[in-house]
PDB file of C-alpha atoms in Angstrom:
ATOM      1  CA  GLY A   1      15.277   6.521  -5.179  1.00 67.00           C
ATOM      2  CA  ALA A   2      12.010   8.003  -4.374  1.00 78.00           C
ATOM      3  CA  VAL A   3      10.625   9.246  -1.218  1.00 86.00           C
ATOM      4  CA  VAL A   4       7.755  10.728  -0.161  1.00 92.00           C
ATOM      5  CA  SER A   5       8.020  12.540   2.804  1.00 94.00           C
ATOM      6  CA  GLN A   6       4.163  12.611   5.468  1.00 95.00           C
ATOM      7  CA  HIS A   7       3.789  14.442   8.183  1.00 96.00           C
ATOM      8  CA  PRO A   8       2.880  14.254  10.728  1.00 96.00           C
ATOM      9  CA  SER A   9       3.637  10.893  11.748  1.00 94.00           C
ATOM     10  CA  ARG A  10       1.237  11.310  14.804  1.00 95.00           C
ATOM     11  CA  VAL A  11      -1.721  13.343  15.793  1.00 97.00           C
ATOM     12  CA  ILE A  12      -4.118  13.791  18.031  1.00 97.00           C
ATOM     13  CA  CYS A  13      -7.056  16.349  18.027  1.00 96.00           C
ATOM     14  CA  LYS A  14      -9.903  16.612  19.020  1.00 97.00           C
ATOM     15  CA  SER A  15     -13.419  15.849  18.685  1.00 97.00           C
ATOM     16  CA  GLY A  16     -14.470  18.704  16.046  1.00 97.00           C
ATOM     17  CA  THR A  17     -11.722  19.946  14.773  1.00 97.00           C
ATOM     18  CA  SER A  18      -9.481  19.298  11.676  1.00 97.00           C
ATOM     19  CA  VAL A  19      -6.242  17.605  11.079  1.00 98.00           C
ATOM     20  CA  LYS A  20      -4.646  18.045   7.891  1.00 97.00           C
ATOM     21  CA  ILE A  21      -1.790  15.506   6.930  1.00 97.00           C
ATOM     22  CA  GLU A  22       0.947  16.743   4.333  1.00 97.00           C
ATOM     23  CA  CYS A  23       2.598  14.353   2.146  1.00 96.00           C
ATOM     24  CA  ARG A  24       4.883  15.300  -0.839  1.00 95.00           C
ATOM     25  CA  SER A  25       7.323  14.182  -2.767  1.00 93.00           C
ATOM     26  CA  LEU A  26      11.304  15.148  -1.968  1.00 92.00           C
ATOM     27  CA  ASP A  27      13.188  14.117  -4.723  1.00 87.00           C
ATOM     28  CA  PHE A  28      10.363  13.571  -8.221  1.00 89.00           C
ATOM     29  CA  GLN A  29       7.154  15.129  -9.827  1.00 89.00           C
ATOM     30  CA  ALA A  30       3.980  13.007  -8.374  1.00 88.00           C
ATOM     31  CA  THR A  31       1.594  14.216 -11.058  1.00 84.00           C
ATOM     32  CA  THR A  32      -0.625  11.347  -9.367  1.00 89.00           C
ATOM     33  CA  MET A  33      -1.516  10.373  -5.202  1.00 93.00           C
ATOM     34  CA  PHE A  34      -3.412   8.095  -3.349  1.00 94.00           C
ATOM     35  CA  TRP A  35      -4.449   8.568  -0.322  1.00 96.00           C
ATOM     36  CA  TYR A  36      -5.839   4.783   2.010  1.00 95.00           C
ATOM     37  CA  ARG A  37      -6.950   5.037   5.672  1.00 95.00           C
ATOM     38  CA  GLN A  38      -5.968   1.769   7.427  1.00 90.00           C
ATOM     39  CA  PHE A  39      -7.593   0.656  10.173  1.00 82.00           C
ATOM     40  CA  PRO A  40      -6.769  -1.566  12.839  1.00 77.00           C
ATOM     41  CA  LYS A  41      -5.409  -5.963  11.759  1.00 73.00           C
ATOM     42  CA  GLN A  42      -6.545  -4.470   8.235  1.00 76.00           C
ATOM     43  CA  SER A  43      -6.242  -3.915   4.672  1.00 84.00           C
ATOM     44  CA  LEU A  44      -5.148  -0.350   3.987  1.00 88.00           C
ATOM     45  CA  MET A  45      -8.034   0.744   1.834  1.00 92.00           C
ATOM     46  CA  LEU A  46      -8.023   3.514  -1.080  1.00 93.00           C
ATOM     47  CA  MET A  47     -10.045   6.773  -0.299  1.00 95.00           C
ATOM     48  CA  ALA A  48      -9.710   8.920  -3.145  1.00 94.00           C
ATOM     49  CA  THR A  49      -6.322   9.322  -6.047  1.00 92.00           C
ATOM     50  CA  SER A  50      -5.035  12.447  -5.519  1.00 90.00           C
ATOM     51  CA  ASN A  51      -4.284  14.734  -9.693  1.00 86.00           C
ATOM     52  CA  GLU A  52      -2.551  17.294  -9.217  1.00 84.00           C
ATOM     53  CA  GLY A  53      -4.066  21.236 -11.058  1.00 83.00           C
ATOM     54  CA  SER A  54      -7.432  18.631 -10.956  1.00 84.00           C
ATOM     55  CA  LYS A  55      -9.966  17.717  -8.421  1.00 88.00           C
ATOM     56  CA  ALA A  56      -9.755  13.758  -6.455  1.00 92.00           C
ATOM     57  CA  THR A  57     -10.803  10.633  -7.123  1.00 92.00           C
ATOM     58  CA  TYR A  58     -12.977   9.845  -4.592  1.00 95.00           C
ATOM     59  CA  GLU A  59     -14.199   6.112  -3.689  1.00 93.00           C
ATOM     60  CA  GLN A  60     -17.240   4.845  -3.500  1.00 92.00           C
ATOM     61  CA  GLY A  61     -18.134   5.304   0.709  1.00 93.00           C
ATOM     62  CA  VAL A  62     -16.004   7.664   0.813  1.00 95.00           C
ATOM     63  CA  GLU A  63     -17.561  12.150   2.016  1.00 94.00           C
ATOM     64  CA  LYS A  64     -15.606  14.125  -0.153  1.00 93.00           C
ATOM     65  CA  ASP A  65     -17.156  16.967   1.830  1.00 95.00           C
ATOM     66  CA  LYS A  66     -15.262  14.949   4.963  1.00 96.00           C
ATOM     67  CA  PHE A  67     -11.430  14.391   3.300  1.00 97.00           C
ATOM     68  CA  LEU A  68     -10.930  17.296   1.944  1.00 96.00           C
ATOM     69  CA  ILE A  69      -7.942  16.418  -0.954  1.00 94.00           C
ATOM     70  CA  ASN A  70      -5.788  18.908  -2.694  1.00 91.00           C
ATOM     71  CA  HIS A  71      -2.967  18.210  -4.690  1.00 89.00           C
ATOM     72  CA  ALA A  72      -1.549  21.630  -6.149  1.00 82.00           C
ATOM     73  CA  SER A  73       2.089  20.705  -7.053  1.00 89.00           C
ATOM     74  CA  LEU A  74       3.269  18.175  -8.104  1.00 90.00           C
ATOM     75  CA  THR A  75       5.882  17.828  -4.637  1.00 92.00           C
ATOM     76  CA  LEU A  76       3.125  18.007  -2.708  1.00 93.00           C
ATOM     77  CA  SER A  77      -0.870  16.654  -2.021  1.00 94.00           C
ATOM     78  CA  THR A  78      -2.793  17.170   1.182  1.00 95.00           C
ATOM     79  CA  LEU A  79      -4.915  15.332   3.249  1.00 97.00           C
ATOM     80  CA  THR A  80      -7.311  17.094   6.018  1.00 97.00           C
ATOM     81  CA  VAL A  81      -9.866  15.893   7.784  1.00 97.00           C
ATOM     82  CA  THR A  82     -12.559  18.055   8.635  1.00 97.00           C
ATOM     83  CA  SER A  83     -14.864  18.050  11.704  1.00 96.00           C
ATOM     84  CA  ALA A  84     -13.008  14.761  13.136  1.00 97.00           C
ATOM     85  CA  HIS A  85     -14.687  12.199  14.763  1.00 96.00           C
ATOM     86  CA  PRO A  86     -13.281   9.063  17.350  1.00 95.00           C
ATOM     87  CA  GLU A  87     -14.649   6.682  14.310  1.00 94.00           C
ATOM     88  CA  ASP A  88     -11.978   9.023  11.947  1.00 95.00           C
ATOM     89  CA  SER A  89      -8.790   7.590  13.965  1.00 95.00           C
ATOM     90  CA  SER A  90      -6.905   5.348  12.210  1.00 94.00           C
ATOM     91  CA  PHE A  91      -3.948   5.354   9.984  1.00 93.00           C
ATOM     92  CA  TYR A  92      -3.660   7.473   6.917  1.00 95.00           C
ATOM     93  CA  ILE A  93      -0.922   6.992   4.470  1.00 94.00           C
ATOM     94  CA  CYS A  94      -0.687   8.225   1.588  1.00 95.00           C
ATOM     95  CA  SER A  95       2.174   6.054  -2.137  1.00 94.00           C
ATOM     96  CA  ALA A  96       3.018   8.480  -4.798  1.00 92.00           C
ATOM     97  CA  ARG A  97       3.737   7.422  -8.409  1.00 85.00           C
ATOM     98  CA  ASP A  98       7.646   8.192  -9.878  1.00 83.00           C
ATOM     99  CA  PRO A  99       6.426   7.466 -13.606  1.00 79.00           C
ATOM    100  CA  ARG A 100      10.507   7.001 -13.572  1.00 81.00           C
ATOM    101  CA  THR A 101      11.026   4.131 -10.605  1.00 79.00           C
ATOM    102  CA  GLU A 102       7.322   2.665 -11.390  1.00 76.00           C
ATOM    103  CA  PRO A 103       8.543   0.028 -13.476  1.00 71.00           C
ATOM    104  CA  VAL A 104      11.430  -1.988 -11.363  1.00 73.00           C
ATOM    105  CA  TYR A 105       9.632  -0.435  -7.987  1.00 74.00           C
ATOM    106  CA  GLY A 106       6.553   0.263  -8.093  1.00 79.00           C
ATOM    107  CA  TYR A 107       4.509   2.579  -6.747  1.00 87.00           C
ATOM    108  CA  THR A 108       6.229   4.814  -2.853  1.00 90.00           C
ATOM    109  CA  PHE A 109       4.262   4.763   0.557  1.00 92.00           C
ATOM    110  CA  GLY A 110       4.626   7.518   2.724  1.00 93.00           C
ATOM    111  CA  SER A 111       5.234   6.244   6.585  1.00 91.00           C
ATOM    112  CA  GLY A 112       1.497   6.635   7.142  1.00 92.00           C
ATOM    113  CA  THR A 113       0.139   8.776   9.868  1.00 94.00           C
ATOM    114  CA  ARG A 114      -1.383   7.716  13.269  1.00 94.00           C
ATOM    115  CA  LEU A 115      -4.923  10.479  13.709  1.00 96.00           C
ATOM    116  CA  THR A 116      -6.491  10.049  17.142  1.00 96.00           C
ATOM    117  CA  VAL A 117      -9.219  11.820  18.133  1.00 97.00           C
ATOM    118  CA  VAL A 118     -11.100  12.443  21.819  1.00 96.00           C
TER     119      VAL A 118
ATOM    120  CA  ALA B   1     -13.395  -5.026 -10.441  1.00 77.00           C
ATOM    121  CA  GLN B   2      -9.947  -5.661  -9.192  1.00 84.00           C
ATOM    122  CA  SER B   3      -9.366  -7.958  -5.380  1.00 89.00           C
ATOM    123  CA  VAL B   4      -7.481  -9.717  -3.870  1.00 93.00           C
ATOM    124  CA  ALA B   5      -7.189 -12.884  -1.204  1.00 94.00           C
ATOM    125  CA  GLN B   6      -4.747 -13.666   1.231  1.00 95.00           C
ATOM    126  CA  PRO B   7      -6.442 -16.445   2.759  1.00 94.00           C
ATOM    127  CA  GLU B   8      -4.096 -16.694   5.737  1.00 95.00           C
ATOM    128  CA  ASP B   9      -4.113 -14.003   8.666  1.00 93.00           C
ATOM    129  CA  GLN B  10      -0.680 -15.008  10.358  1.00 96.00           C
ATOM    130  CA  VAL B  11       1.811 -17.985   9.002  1.00 97.00           C
ATOM    131  CA  ASN B  12       4.535 -19.019  11.930  1.00 98.00           C
ATOM    132  CA  VAL B  13       7.078 -21.035  10.224  1.00 98.00           C
ATOM    133  CA  ALA B  14      11.099 -21.690  12.518  1.00 98.00           C
ATOM    134  CA  GLU B  15      14.430 -19.144  11.175  1.00 98.00           C
ATOM    135  CA  GLY B  16      16.207 -20.976   8.695  1.00 97.00           C
ATOM    136  CA  ASN B  17      12.635 -23.159   7.274  1.00 98.00           C
ATOM    137  CA  PRO B  18      11.367 -21.907   4.169  1.00 98.00           C
ATOM    138  CA  LEU B  19       8.428 -19.806   4.360  1.00 97.00           C
ATOM    139  CA  THR B  20       5.246 -18.910   1.969  1.00 98.00           C
ATOM    140  CA  VAL B  21       2.530 -16.309   2.188  1.00 98.00           C
ATOM    141  CA  LYS B  22      -0.142 -17.488  -0.367  1.00 98.00           C
ATOM    142  CA  CYS B  23      -2.318 -15.174  -2.648  1.00 97.00           C
ATOM    143  CA  THR B  24      -4.582 -15.284  -5.239  1.00 97.00           C
ATOM    144  CA  TYR B  25      -5.688 -12.172  -7.630  1.00 94.00           C
ATOM    145  CA  SER B  26      -8.885 -11.839  -9.229  1.00 91.00           C
ATOM    146  CA  VAL B  27      -8.045  -9.039 -12.614  1.00 86.00           C
ATOM    147  CA  SER B  28      -9.223  -8.723 -15.612  1.00 83.00           C
ATOM    148  CA  GLY B  29      -6.498  -8.554 -18.339  1.00 82.00           C
ATOM    149  CA  ASN B  30      -2.904  -9.115 -17.708  1.00 82.00           C
ATOM    150  CA  PRO B  31      -2.470  -8.653 -14.367  1.00 84.00           C
ATOM    151  CA  TYR B  32      -0.007  -5.950 -12.246  1.00 90.00           C
ATOM    152  CA  LEU B  33       1.455  -8.296  -8.922  1.00 93.00           C
ATOM    153  CA  PHE B  34       3.022  -6.592  -6.449  1.00 94.00           C
ATOM    154  CA  TRP B  35       4.140  -7.496  -2.418  1.00 96.00           C
ATOM    155  CA  TYR B  36       4.708  -5.386   0.182  1.00 95.00           C
ATOM    156  CA  VAL B  37       6.237  -4.923   3.917  1.00 95.00           C
ATOM    157  CA  GLN B  38       5.332  -3.293   6.612  1.00 91.00           C
ATOM    158  CA  TYR B  39       6.710  -3.077   9.928  1.00 88.00           C
ATOM    159  CA  PRO B  40       4.909  -1.789  13.018  1.00 81.00           C
ATOM    160  CA  ASN B  41       3.535   1.974  12.658  1.00 75.00           C
ATOM    161  CA  ARG B  42       5.232   2.143   9.327  1.00 78.00           C
ATOM    162  CA  GLY B  43       3.974   2.639   6.024  1.00 80.00           C
ATOM    163  CA  LEU B  44       4.395   0.088   3.599  1.00 88.00           C
ATOM    164  CA  GLN B  45       8.563  -1.388   2.021  1.00 91.00           C
ATOM    165  CA  PHE B  46       8.528  -2.157  -2.213  1.00 91.00           C
ATOM    166  CA  LEU B  47       9.531  -6.125  -1.836  1.00 94.00           C
ATOM    167  CA  LEU B  48       8.920  -7.041  -5.820  1.00 93.00           C
ATOM    168  CA  LYS B  49       6.809  -6.786  -9.109  1.00 92.00           C
ATOM    169  CA  TYR B  50       5.186  -8.603 -11.592  1.00 92.00           C
ATOM    170  CA  ILE B  51       4.683  -6.871 -15.087  1.00 87.00           C
ATOM    171  CA  THR B  52       5.173 -10.047 -17.297  1.00 84.00           C
ATOM    172  CA  GLY B  53       8.224 -12.903 -18.828  1.00 85.00           C
ATOM    173  CA  ASP B  54       9.661 -15.209 -16.207  1.00 89.00           C
ATOM    174  CA  ASN B  55       7.259 -16.583 -13.701  1.00 92.00           C
ATOM    175  CA  LEU B  56       9.280 -16.748 -10.995  1.00 95.00           C
ATOM    176  CA  VAL B  57      10.641 -13.109  -9.712  1.00 94.00           C
ATOM    177  CA  LYS B  58      13.026 -12.470  -7.292  1.00 95.00           C
ATOM    178  CA  GLY B  59      12.917  -9.308  -5.037  1.00 93.00           C
ATOM    179  CA  SER B  60      14.258  -8.059  -1.875  1.00 90.00           C
ATOM    180  CA  TYR B  61      15.962  -8.898   1.280  1.00 92.00           C
ATOM    181  CA  GLY B  62      15.669 -12.252  -0.787  1.00 95.00           C
ATOM    182  CA  PHE B  63      12.326 -12.860  -0.831  1.00 97.00           C
ATOM    183  CA  GLU B  64      11.130 -14.119  -3.957  1.00 97.00           C
ATOM    184  CA  ALA B  65       7.342 -14.552  -5.880  1.00 97.00           C
ATOM    185  CA  GLU B  66       5.748 -16.985  -9.045  1.00 95.00           C
ATOM    186  CA  PHE B  67       3.694 -16.049 -10.794  1.00 95.00           C
ATOM    187  CA  ASN B  68       1.462 -18.721 -11.805  1.00 95.00           C
ATOM    188  CA  LYS B  69      -1.403 -17.668 -14.039  1.00 92.00           C
ATOM    189  CA  SER B  70      -4.117 -20.742 -14.177  1.00 93.00           C
ATOM    190  CA  GLN B  71      -4.027 -20.462 -10.755  1.00 95.00           C
ATOM    191  CA  THR B  72      -4.367 -16.676 -10.665  1.00 95.00           C
ATOM    192  CA  SER B  73      -1.800 -17.067  -7.833  1.00 96.00           C
ATOM    193  CA  PHE B  74       1.486 -14.845  -7.216  1.00 97.00           C
ATOM    194  CA  HIS B  75       2.691 -16.133  -3.701  1.00 98.00           C
ATOM    195  CA  LEU B  76       5.522 -14.794  -2.314  1.00 98.00           C
ATOM    196  CA  LYS B  77       8.537 -17.591  -0.965  1.00 98.00           C
ATOM    197  CA  LYS B  78      12.012 -17.439   0.786  1.00 98.00           C
ATOM    198  CA  PRO B  79      13.768 -19.984   0.466  1.00 97.00           C
ATOM    199  CA  SER B  80      14.767 -19.517   4.008  1.00 97.00           C
ATOM    200  CA  ALA B  81      13.336 -16.986   7.054  1.00 97.00           C
ATOM    201  CA  LEU B  82      14.910 -14.703   9.910  1.00 97.00           C
ATOM    202  CA  VAL B  83      13.382 -13.321  12.722  1.00 96.00           C
ATOM    203  CA  SER B  84      13.573  -9.941  11.097  1.00 94.00           C
ATOM    204  CA  ASP B  85      11.329 -11.491   8.219  1.00 96.00           C
ATOM    205  CA  SER B  86       8.316 -10.342  11.165  1.00 96.00           C
ATOM    206  CA  ALA B  87       6.125  -8.267   9.700  1.00 95.00           C
ATOM    207  CA  LEU B  88       2.499  -7.496   7.994  1.00 94.00           C
ATOM    208  CA  TYR B  89       2.800  -8.865   4.556  1.00 96.00           C
ATOM    209  CA  PHE B  90       0.625  -7.483   1.471  1.00 95.00           C
ATOM    210  CA  CYS B  91      -0.422  -8.873  -1.479  1.00 96.00           C
ATOM    211  CA  ALA B  92      -1.359  -6.109  -4.158  1.00 94.00           C
ATOM    212  CA  VAL B  93      -2.856  -5.766  -7.502  1.00 91.00           C
ATOM    213  CA  ARG B  94      -3.283  -2.740 -10.010  1.00 87.00           C
ATOM    214  CA  ALA B  95      -5.710  -3.499 -12.997  1.00 76.00           C
ATOM    215  CA  PRO B  96      -3.961  -2.646 -16.782  1.00 70.00           C
ATOM    216  CA  MET B  97      -2.271  -0.283 -17.958  1.00 64.00           C
ATOM    217  CA  ASP B  98      -5.989   0.776 -20.608  1.00 61.00           C
ATOM    218  CA  THR B  99      -7.870   0.877 -18.009  1.00 64.00           C
ATOM    219  CA  GLY B 100      -6.693   3.591 -16.450  1.00 67.00           C
ATOM    220  CA  ARG B 101      -7.034   2.694 -13.296  1.00 71.00           C
ATOM    221  CA  ARG B 102      -3.781   3.139 -11.544  1.00 77.00           C
ATOM    222  CA  ALA B 103      -4.498   2.167  -7.676  1.00 84.00           C
ATOM    223  CA  LEU B 104      -3.243  -0.663  -5.847  1.00 88.00           C
ATOM    224  CA  THR B 105      -5.403  -2.954  -4.868  1.00 90.00           C
ATOM    225  CA  PHE B 106      -4.803  -4.688  -1.760  1.00 92.00           C
ATOM    226  CA  GLY B 107      -5.647  -8.376  -0.792  1.00 93.00           C
ATOM    227  CA  SER B 108      -6.372  -8.084   3.517  1.00 91.00           C
ATOM    228  CA  GLY B 109      -2.938  -8.943   4.966  1.00 93.00           C
ATOM    229  CA  THR B 110      -1.051 -11.706   6.226  1.00 96.00           C
ATOM    230  CA  ARG B 111       1.450 -11.426   9.532  1.00 95.00           C
ATOM    231  CA  LEU B 112       4.717 -13.047   9.086  1.00 97.00           C
ATOM    232  CA  GLN B 113       5.420 -14.819  12.641  1.00 97.00           C
ATOM    233  CA  VAL B 114       9.591 -16.205  12.594  1.00 97.00           C
ATOM    234  CA  GLN B 115      10.088 -18.001  15.653  1.00 96.00           C
ATOM    235  CA  PRO B 116      14.188 -18.371  16.840  1.00 95.00           C
TER     236      PRO B 116
END
């Protein structure tokens, strides 16, 4: 079935630095990927929809200059948290749509990235 | 706008007993409904999905969900709970295809605790 690989699984960075998170679809081409943020004991909040070859669509309240999303190929989307601050510490999860399996299995999720900004 | 409500933060059940995790939704048109499970520090795993057809949907690991249009509910059920079912469960909805919005909207999650 569809597999989405997300790296790194954990990252600790200093305040003011930038962190890049990668989301790869391993065995399918993902024209659309989604980036979510999850706070402790809370639900997943959609940050943006990433479309291959075009600009990402950000949800209201999400700073597009802070959370840079690039979807340059059909198998890779990246989320870069720029000038990270402690309040950016969170669990980030990507999701991808495989047209072959979506009708049966829905979207496929990465394993998530735990970002800690110190 | 679409939304999902999971009224229970936590559900406790004894192993071997039936379990129900509640979910209600709000969306214009016919909904696409999902249940996902999340283990600590992991992504989400697909359990089951409803688009159309039978109101009772069977999914992975013995789980099933009943779609009730009049009550706008999509409760997750399992006849006999296992300790290994203990995890965080999310209900999600997606708007119909003709809206152009493909992202899922998640409920707040329900933590299921199955006691031995």
